[in-house]
Every structure is written in structure tokens, then in C-alpha cells.
């Protein structure tokens, strides 16, 4: 009798045949994420431990960027050893979006002085859709690692300061994430239009240290040329669905 429509999604590798409930594997997290991105009308917000190249997700984002107002990502800075290639894969995901849409795309990480580690796996779209679970933004979580996630759409609706009808749960969730990042109160953020809240987020990233976020600059590095393509299939394999 609640107001929340909840979809349970999973990833099971098709390379294993011992799951009676998923004999050919399952990639419903992957498919749901692509669908959610392609339905975006105003914004996409991501907070994740990783944000590395998943070609299908990048394609979906690039398809929607002309029509949405903002694409915001808060990600853990790359700390893995260079030989894993993760810094390159982050660059490969970020660079096309940043180059084409520098004003719409905002990339943040936490301030090193705060000594925080981002372990979230969160996607919010349009103050309408919330997705969270165990799956990282990488190929292995989308295609082969065993993962579980939930996607939530609330049937309880509210009117935003933008004069747009949105879901109460998703909007509250997004405001609380902005509170966490900016240290502004709920009431202040609640009164803002979405773009005003984005401006507050950007201001917080450049403040004197009160907030927890800062801009994350991801640049091409000379050693990226020496990361072999074969390494990708080892550290972040792509397993095709049967």
C-alpha cells in the first residue's frame, strides 16, 4: 500500500550455468540504466566509486546531452596503481562529454583534506527516478560481477520551484545529496530551482573548505598510450549476454 514502485535488478554472468533462476545470466541493471538515461529530460546525477568507460552508457549519455540541463558526477578520485589502467578508463569516459558539453557537465570528487572515500553506486534522474545498489559504473558490474540493485519511482508527486511535477522521494533524495556536498540546509535547497541548486553545488566546490567537494580535473596522460587494450578485458571485462 506504499507509494513507491520498486524494481529489483541484478547482474549474473552468462559464463556460469549454475543459477537455476538465471540460466543464461542476467544484465537487468545494465538495461535499466540505459533506459533511465535515455528517458532523462532535465538532468542526470551520479555518485559512484567508479566512473569508467562503459561504451553503451557513454553512447546513451551523449544521445541525451543536447536536451538535458545538467549532467553531474561525483566520483572517487582514482587511487589504484597506474598499471591497472583505471585512470585511463576514467579519462575515456569523461573526455568526450567534457569536450562536447563543458558547460553542462560537472565532475566533482571529495576534498583530499576531508579523507573521505566514495563507495556509493547512485543514479538520480529528473527528480523522478532513483537507482542504488551494489553495481559500480564499470563493465564488470554491468555484465559479469554478481550485483543487485533497486530502481525506485514514487507515485507521490510534488511541485518543484521549476513548476515541474516530480516525485517526492527522488527530489528529497537529490536535495539530501546536495546538502551533504554543499553543507546548505534542506530548506535553502528546497526553495531553489534545479539550476540554482546546481550553481550552489558549483560554488561549494570552490569554497574555502567548508564543503566536502571540489572540481575533479581529468586529463590525458602520456602513459595512457602504453596501457594495452588486452588489460581492459582482465581488470574490467565485458561479458556479452547470451
PDB file of C-alpha atoms in Angstrom, residues 50 55 76 84 105 116 171 179 188 196 202 213-214 236:
ATOM      1  CA  UNK A  50      33.999   4.499 -10.284  1.00  0.00           C
ATOM      2  CA  UNK A  55      30.622   2.366 -24.175  1.00  0.00           C
ATOM      3  CA  UNK A  76      36.042   8.810  -6.018  1.00  0.00           C
ATOM      4  CA  UNK A  84      45.541  -1.181 -13.764  1.00  0.00           C
ATOM      5  CA  UNK A 105      28.858  18.511 -17.490  1.00  0.00           C
ATOM      6  CA  UNK A 116      36.540  10.572   2.605  1.00  0.00           C
ATOM      7  CA  UNK A 171      13.564  15.050  -5.120  1.00  0.00           C
ATOM      8  CA  UNK A 179      23.026  19.054   1.369  1.00  0.00           C
ATOM      9  CA  UNK A 188      17.527  26.567   1.392  1.00  0.00           C
ATOM     10  CA  UNK A 196      20.054  27.395  -8.730  1.00  0.00           C
ATOM     11  CA  UNK A 202      29.457  24.608  -8.096  1.00  0.00           C
ATOM     12  CA  UNK A 213      33.551  18.502  -2.800  1.00  0.00           C
ATOM     13  CA  UNK A 214      35.916  20.064  -5.292  1.00  0.00           C
ATOM     14  CA  UNK A 236      37.229  -4.660 -16.310  1.00  0.00           C
TER      15      UNK A 236
END
